[in-house]
């Protein structure tokens, strides 16, 4: 992590140099036309806290206000900043240093305002859970809940009080490495997972000792960068923004998330951290949200690179007046705020509003009453047995069985097992791209997990995947081998093989976009070599994004998608491979056949010439004999067989404000106890604007004993059958609505009802 920080500071100084070079020009800053609209939404606010905030604000000097909107990294913060009253610090996790700085802020700064310490606890702090894309595959909000409950507990124990999570960027872009950090291509699934994470991390009151305030990010539409290149621009229709990208933010805010992070990317030419419409008009005013927005890392300074700001005064003023309340890493507002005010680029009302929002969160977090952490107790809260057990369970529930020809799985642990592959004994990579303070030495690798259940399992690495990052990364370092004789010998000497392949953690995550989605290097060659031995084998995949698996599906009899499963991945994989756990996860994102199909997603709009692989003049690729991805959204196998039947509705028509129930039965018809995810999709066949062919509107992961049947009921209302139009208005239109239920986005069982009236 140290290298990450220093490299990123280099970016900050590059931006600062650019800013200095351009200093001097003047461009009118974005201004708020309505100062009254900046007032906090007091209705839900605690009056006592609001009084304390106002009283404190009245005592603050301009300099103290400008310090309060400053957010510094662990590499930047000094004692002098703490004494000057800096607002926040992130990425610092040493409880002793946190306390030291907090004492300076509380005891030595003029007003004694505590610092808010933040960290990227994305899928765990010390106990690392599966990456969020994997958690989404569980289709189980309890998994997200546990991950964030434990992440909050471990974070709070070292003195952190804010986490930069949940990341809720819906994405149709598998080339984008950060698709690993959220819940995939569907807004509904992202919303459910986001709400679960927020509620778990914050609890009913995030002042509690084991709770933290969440920051939902990256606001907004960061998941759709052109060409899948991180940070790249986004051009977005209003209806798409509102129907696809904003719902999970709204869900997080409704669940109580009191902070948010604006995004690096430009949306329709306006960068996320200078985007008044998104930050002030929608998030703060339309949604009546009284929390604060911090910029992403140097995003305020990057307004210069975006070409919307001419110099540091201009950039800082744009960001603040658009609604950004706190500036991360760059220091334009703090350093030039006085000038911004004098020149009328910012208003005192807006600066006060930003400070008020930050103070409000600090009061709600209980920091004024309990600013310190007990460093002696910090370590005792880490990786407790319940956390490790939860991480193992989570990793198991996240796994998706993609293939199981001839029922190769489950394997028999009493047989001789060979564990092979670059990810087989690789604790570093299995914890994924946001490993927090995960301890490499405490993870359980596939080899260790398999050996714990199949003693004497042998091992061969086969080849290596590169953990290097650009500019040092060179794809020829990924599994360049053609001679796999050691791996083949290990397979030949065994009865069965577990073959762990995939990406290194450096292939996914921030600034890790890929132009090819195949398994890196010659790992397909390794799979073919193992296949040639004739031994039964399973390919276990480690990856932070959808891969193109065309070459693997034809070769491997069994494929288990394990994502980056965290510290307990090895035990969880052994649990599934040997049948202790029956896999029940489903894909939260489509896996394309070829990268040229991207973006390919289940919730696409229809076209005038729907894709038909058997004829020519329609919306297809002439060189692919299918219109579908390799694996569709919602897909996943089990060791059992389930049937979902008998969809029925509580009514055949409903008015715009009414509700309707859709019920169906799910039965375990063959195999052991297992889980099925019942999924409900909706389609509006005739609407004023073309509607997605399917939209997920309900799901439930159900555990069923052999022969057992359960009934699942989903409630449907206008939040399901309505949609946003291109003027940003939520509309409910009369007419037929089709429902589909089953165990993937290809579900065929259907029924319809009619919406009467509109609104
Ligand atoms: C990332 C954010 C993260 C921040 C602080 C940025 O580069 O985009 O997701 O929260 O750094 O670490």
PDB file of C-alpha atoms in Angstrom, residues 618-744:
ATOM      1  CA  UNK A 618     -30.353  -7.587 -38.190  1.00  0.00           C
ATOM      2  CA  UNK A 619     -28.378  -6.352 -35.219  1.00  0.00           C
ATOM      3  CA  UNK A 620     -25.703  -9.042 -35.013  1.00  0.00           C
ATOM      4  CA  UNK A 621     -21.988  -9.686 -35.408  1.00  0.00           C
ATOM      5  CA  UNK A 622     -21.470 -11.562 -38.670  1.00  0.00           C
ATOM      6  CA  UNK A 623     -18.557 -13.496 -37.195  1.00  0.00           C
ATOM      7  CA  UNK A 624     -20.301 -14.867 -34.080  1.00  0.00           C
ATOM      8  CA  UNK A 625     -22.882 -17.594 -34.425  1.00  0.00           C
ATOM      9  CA  UNK A 626     -24.864 -16.412 -31.420  1.00  0.00           C
ATOM     10  CA  UNK A 627     -26.497 -13.260 -30.200  1.00  0.00           C
ATOM     11  CA  UNK A 628     -25.911 -14.187 -26.601  1.00  0.00           C
ATOM     12  CA  UNK A 629     -22.970 -13.864 -24.282  1.00  0.00           C
ATOM     13  CA  UNK A 630     -21.146 -17.033 -23.249  1.00  0.00           C
ATOM     14  CA  UNK A 631     -22.877 -16.913 -19.875  1.00  0.00           C
ATOM     15  CA  UNK A 632     -25.901 -14.765 -19.225  1.00  0.00           C
ATOM     16  CA  UNK A 633     -26.714 -12.581 -16.237  1.00  0.00           C
ATOM     17  CA  UNK A 634     -28.303 -14.600 -13.444  1.00  0.00           C
ATOM     18  CA  UNK A 635     -26.860 -17.918 -14.641  1.00  0.00           C
ATOM     19  CA  UNK A 636     -25.292 -20.521 -12.368  1.00  0.00           C
ATOM     20  CA  UNK A 637     -25.523 -24.286 -11.798  1.00  0.00           C
ATOM     21  CA  UNK A 638     -25.878 -26.384  -8.662  1.00  0.00           C
ATOM     22  CA  UNK A 639     -25.244 -29.999  -7.654  1.00  0.00           C
ATOM     23  CA  UNK A 640     -29.031 -30.230  -7.396  1.00  0.00           C
ATOM     24  CA  UNK A 641     -31.810 -29.694  -9.899  1.00  0.00           C
ATOM     25  CA  UNK A 642     -34.577 -27.208  -9.205  1.00  0.00           C
ATOM     26  CA  UNK A 643     -37.861 -26.413 -10.864  1.00  0.00           C
ATOM     27  CA  UNK A 644     -39.559 -23.047 -10.709  1.00  0.00           C
ATOM     28  CA  UNK A 645     -43.219 -23.300 -11.691  1.00  0.00           C
ATOM     29  CA  UNK A 646     -46.686 -21.963 -11.280  1.00  0.00           C
ATOM     30  CA  UNK A 647     -46.292 -18.188 -11.488  1.00  0.00           C
ATOM     31  CA  UNK A 648     -49.506 -16.510 -10.420  1.00  0.00           C
ATOM     32  CA  UNK A 649     -50.543 -12.945  -9.724  1.00  0.00           C
ATOM     33  CA  UNK A 650     -52.777 -11.500  -7.032  1.00  0.00           C
ATOM     34  CA  UNK A 651     -54.638  -9.506  -9.723  1.00  0.00           C
ATOM     35  CA  UNK A 652     -54.672  -9.121 -13.481  1.00  0.00           C
ATOM     36  CA  UNK A 653     -54.678  -5.341 -13.409  1.00  0.00           C
ATOM     37  CA  UNK A 654     -53.418  -2.642 -11.095  1.00  0.00           C
ATOM     38  CA  UNK A 655     -53.700   1.128 -11.039  1.00  0.00           C
ATOM     39  CA  UNK A 656     -50.638   3.336 -11.107  1.00  0.00           C
ATOM     40  CA  UNK A 657     -50.442   3.509  -7.325  1.00  0.00           C
ATOM     41  CA  UNK A 658     -51.441  -0.053  -6.641  1.00  0.00           C
ATOM     42  CA  UNK A 659     -49.475  -3.160  -5.768  1.00  0.00           C
ATOM     43  CA  UNK A 660     -49.580  -6.635  -7.154  1.00  0.00           C
ATOM     44  CA  UNK A 661     -48.074  -9.882  -5.857  1.00  0.00           C
ATOM     45  CA  UNK A 662     -46.327 -12.391  -8.098  1.00  0.00           C
ATOM     46  CA  UNK A 663     -45.839 -15.820  -6.541  1.00  0.00           C
ATOM     47  CA  UNK A 664     -44.144 -18.955  -7.780  1.00  0.00           C
ATOM     48  CA  UNK A 665     -43.062 -22.304  -6.445  1.00  0.00           C
ATOM     49  CA  UNK A 666     -39.502 -23.551  -6.341  1.00  0.00           C
ATOM     50  CA  UNK A 667     -38.701 -27.195  -5.710  1.00  0.00           C
ATOM     51  CA  UNK A 668     -35.525 -29.224  -5.267  1.00  0.00           C
ATOM     52  CA  UNK A 669     -36.320 -32.121  -7.613  1.00  0.00           C
ATOM     53  CA  UNK A 670     -32.985 -33.945  -7.596  1.00  0.00           C
ATOM     54  CA  UNK A 671     -29.760 -33.914  -5.648  1.00  0.00           C
ATOM     55  CA  UNK A 672     -28.700 -32.829  -2.176  1.00  0.00           C
ATOM     56  CA  UNK A 673     -29.839 -29.824  -0.144  1.00  0.00           C
ATOM     57  CA  UNK A 674     -28.994 -26.759  -2.143  1.00  0.00           C
ATOM     58  CA  UNK A 675     -29.798 -23.181  -3.049  1.00  0.00           C
ATOM     59  CA  UNK A 676     -31.714 -21.755  -5.980  1.00  0.00           C
ATOM     60  CA  UNK A 677     -32.029 -18.062  -6.744  1.00  0.00           C
ATOM     61  CA  UNK A 678     -35.558 -17.326  -7.891  1.00  0.00           C
ATOM     62  CA  UNK A 679     -35.450 -14.294 -10.176  1.00  0.00           C
ATOM     63  CA  UNK A 680     -38.254 -12.038 -11.352  1.00  0.00           C
ATOM     64  CA  UNK A 681     -37.823  -9.930 -14.483  1.00  0.00           C
ATOM     65  CA  UNK A 682     -40.143  -7.294 -15.903  1.00  0.00           C
ATOM     66  CA  UNK A 683     -40.651  -5.908 -19.400  1.00  0.00           C
ATOM     67  CA  UNK A 684     -42.821  -3.072 -20.587  1.00  0.00           C
ATOM     68  CA  UNK A 685     -43.506  -4.013 -24.224  1.00  0.00           C
ATOM     69  CA  UNK A 686     -44.983  -0.696 -25.400  1.00  0.00           C
ATOM     70  CA  UNK A 687     -43.829   2.559 -23.830  1.00  0.00           C
ATOM     71  CA  UNK A 688     -43.111   6.140 -24.806  1.00  0.00           C
ATOM     72  CA  UNK A 689     -39.419   5.316 -24.820  1.00  0.00           C
ATOM     73  CA  UNK A 690     -38.032   1.905 -25.669  1.00  0.00           C
ATOM     74  CA  UNK A 691     -37.772  -0.218 -22.510  1.00  0.00           C
ATOM     75  CA  UNK A 692     -35.103  -2.818 -21.657  1.00  0.00           C
ATOM     76  CA  UNK A 693     -36.051  -6.303 -22.837  1.00  0.00           C
ATOM     77  CA  UNK A 694     -35.801  -7.381 -19.211  1.00  0.00           C
ATOM     78  CA  UNK A 695     -35.196  -5.728 -15.882  1.00  0.00           C
ATOM     79  CA  UNK A 696     -34.531  -7.646 -12.679  1.00  0.00           C
ATOM     80  CA  UNK A 697     -37.103  -6.551 -10.096  1.00  0.00           C
ATOM     81  CA  UNK A 698     -36.881  -9.245  -7.465  1.00  0.00           C
ATOM     82  CA  UNK A 699     -34.762 -12.180  -6.346  1.00  0.00           C
ATOM     83  CA  UNK A 700     -34.614 -14.587  -3.451  1.00  0.00           C
ATOM     84  CA  UNK A 701     -31.992 -17.180  -2.656  1.00  0.00           C
ATOM     85  CA  UNK A 702     -33.808 -20.149  -1.208  1.00  0.00           C
ATOM     86  CA  UNK A 703     -32.321 -23.228   0.486  1.00  0.00           C
ATOM     87  CA  UNK A 704     -34.196 -26.456  -0.212  1.00  0.00           C
ATOM     88  CA  UNK A 705     -33.772 -29.974   1.133  1.00  0.00           C
ATOM     89  CA  UNK A 706     -34.224 -32.856  -1.329  1.00  0.00           C
ATOM     90  CA  UNK A 707     -37.851 -32.861  -2.509  1.00  0.00           C
ATOM     91  CA  UNK A 708     -38.661 -29.677  -0.611  1.00  0.00           C
ATOM     92  CA  UNK A 709     -40.800 -26.956  -2.176  1.00  0.00           C
ATOM     93  CA  UNK A 710     -41.235 -23.322  -1.149  1.00  0.00           C
ATOM     94  CA  UNK A 711     -43.369 -20.488  -2.450  1.00  0.00           C
ATOM     95  CA  UNK A 712     -41.715 -17.165  -3.148  1.00  0.00           C
ATOM     96  CA  UNK A 713     -43.740 -13.958  -3.430  1.00  0.00           C
ATOM     97  CA  UNK A 714     -42.556 -10.659  -4.888  1.00  0.00           C
ATOM     98  CA  UNK A 715     -44.408  -7.384  -4.453  1.00  0.00           C
ATOM     99  CA  UNK A 716     -44.569  -5.192  -7.538  1.00  0.00           C
ATOM    100  CA  UNK A 717     -45.504  -1.526  -7.660  1.00  0.00           C
ATOM    101  CA  UNK A 718     -44.808   1.556  -9.720  1.00  0.00           C
ATOM    102  CA  UNK A 719     -41.182   1.638  -8.635  1.00  0.00           C
ATOM    103  CA  UNK A 720     -40.973  -1.552 -10.713  1.00  0.00           C
ATOM    104  CA  UNK A 721     -43.200  -0.840 -13.709  1.00  0.00           C
ATOM    105  CA  UNK A 722     -42.538   2.924 -13.918  1.00  0.00           C
ATOM    106  CA  UNK A 723     -39.411   4.452 -15.441  1.00  0.00           C
ATOM    107  CA  UNK A 724     -37.632   7.776 -15.946  1.00  0.00           C
ATOM    108  CA  UNK A 725     -38.106   9.466 -19.295  1.00  0.00           C
ATOM    109  CA  UNK A 726     -35.633  11.704 -21.047  1.00  0.00           C
ATOM    110  CA  UNK A 727     -36.774  14.812 -19.222  1.00  0.00           C
ATOM    111  CA  UNK A 728     -35.846  13.151 -15.941  1.00  0.00           C
ATOM    112  CA  UNK A 729     -39.456  12.595 -14.960  1.00  0.00           C
ATOM    113  CA  UNK A 730     -40.587   9.335 -13.388  1.00  0.00           C
ATOM    114  CA  UNK A 731     -43.586   8.128 -15.375  1.00  0.00           C
ATOM    115  CA  UNK A 732     -46.065   5.288 -15.056  1.00  0.00           C
ATOM    116  CA  UNK A 733     -47.742   4.509 -18.335  1.00  0.00           C
ATOM    117  CA  UNK A 734     -50.901   2.467 -18.805  1.00  0.00           C
ATOM    118  CA  UNK A 735     -50.701  -0.814 -20.674  1.00  0.00           C
ATOM    119  CA  UNK A 736     -49.489  -4.405 -20.451  1.00  0.00           C
ATOM    120  CA  UNK A 737     -46.508  -5.424 -18.339  1.00  0.00           C
ATOM    121  CA  UNK A 738     -44.829  -8.790 -18.889  1.00  0.00           C
ATOM    122  CA  UNK A 739     -43.199 -10.737 -16.084  1.00  0.00           C
ATOM    123  CA  UNK A 740     -40.687 -13.569 -16.413  1.00  0.00           C
ATOM    124  CA  UNK A 741     -39.598 -15.832 -13.601  1.00  0.00           C
ATOM    125  CA  UNK A 742     -36.914 -18.469 -13.411  1.00  0.00           C
ATOM    126  CA  UNK A 743     -33.288 -19.059 -12.506  1.00  0.00           C
ATOM    127  CA  UNK A 744     -31.534 -16.708 -14.951  1.00  0.00           C
TER     128      UNK A 744
END
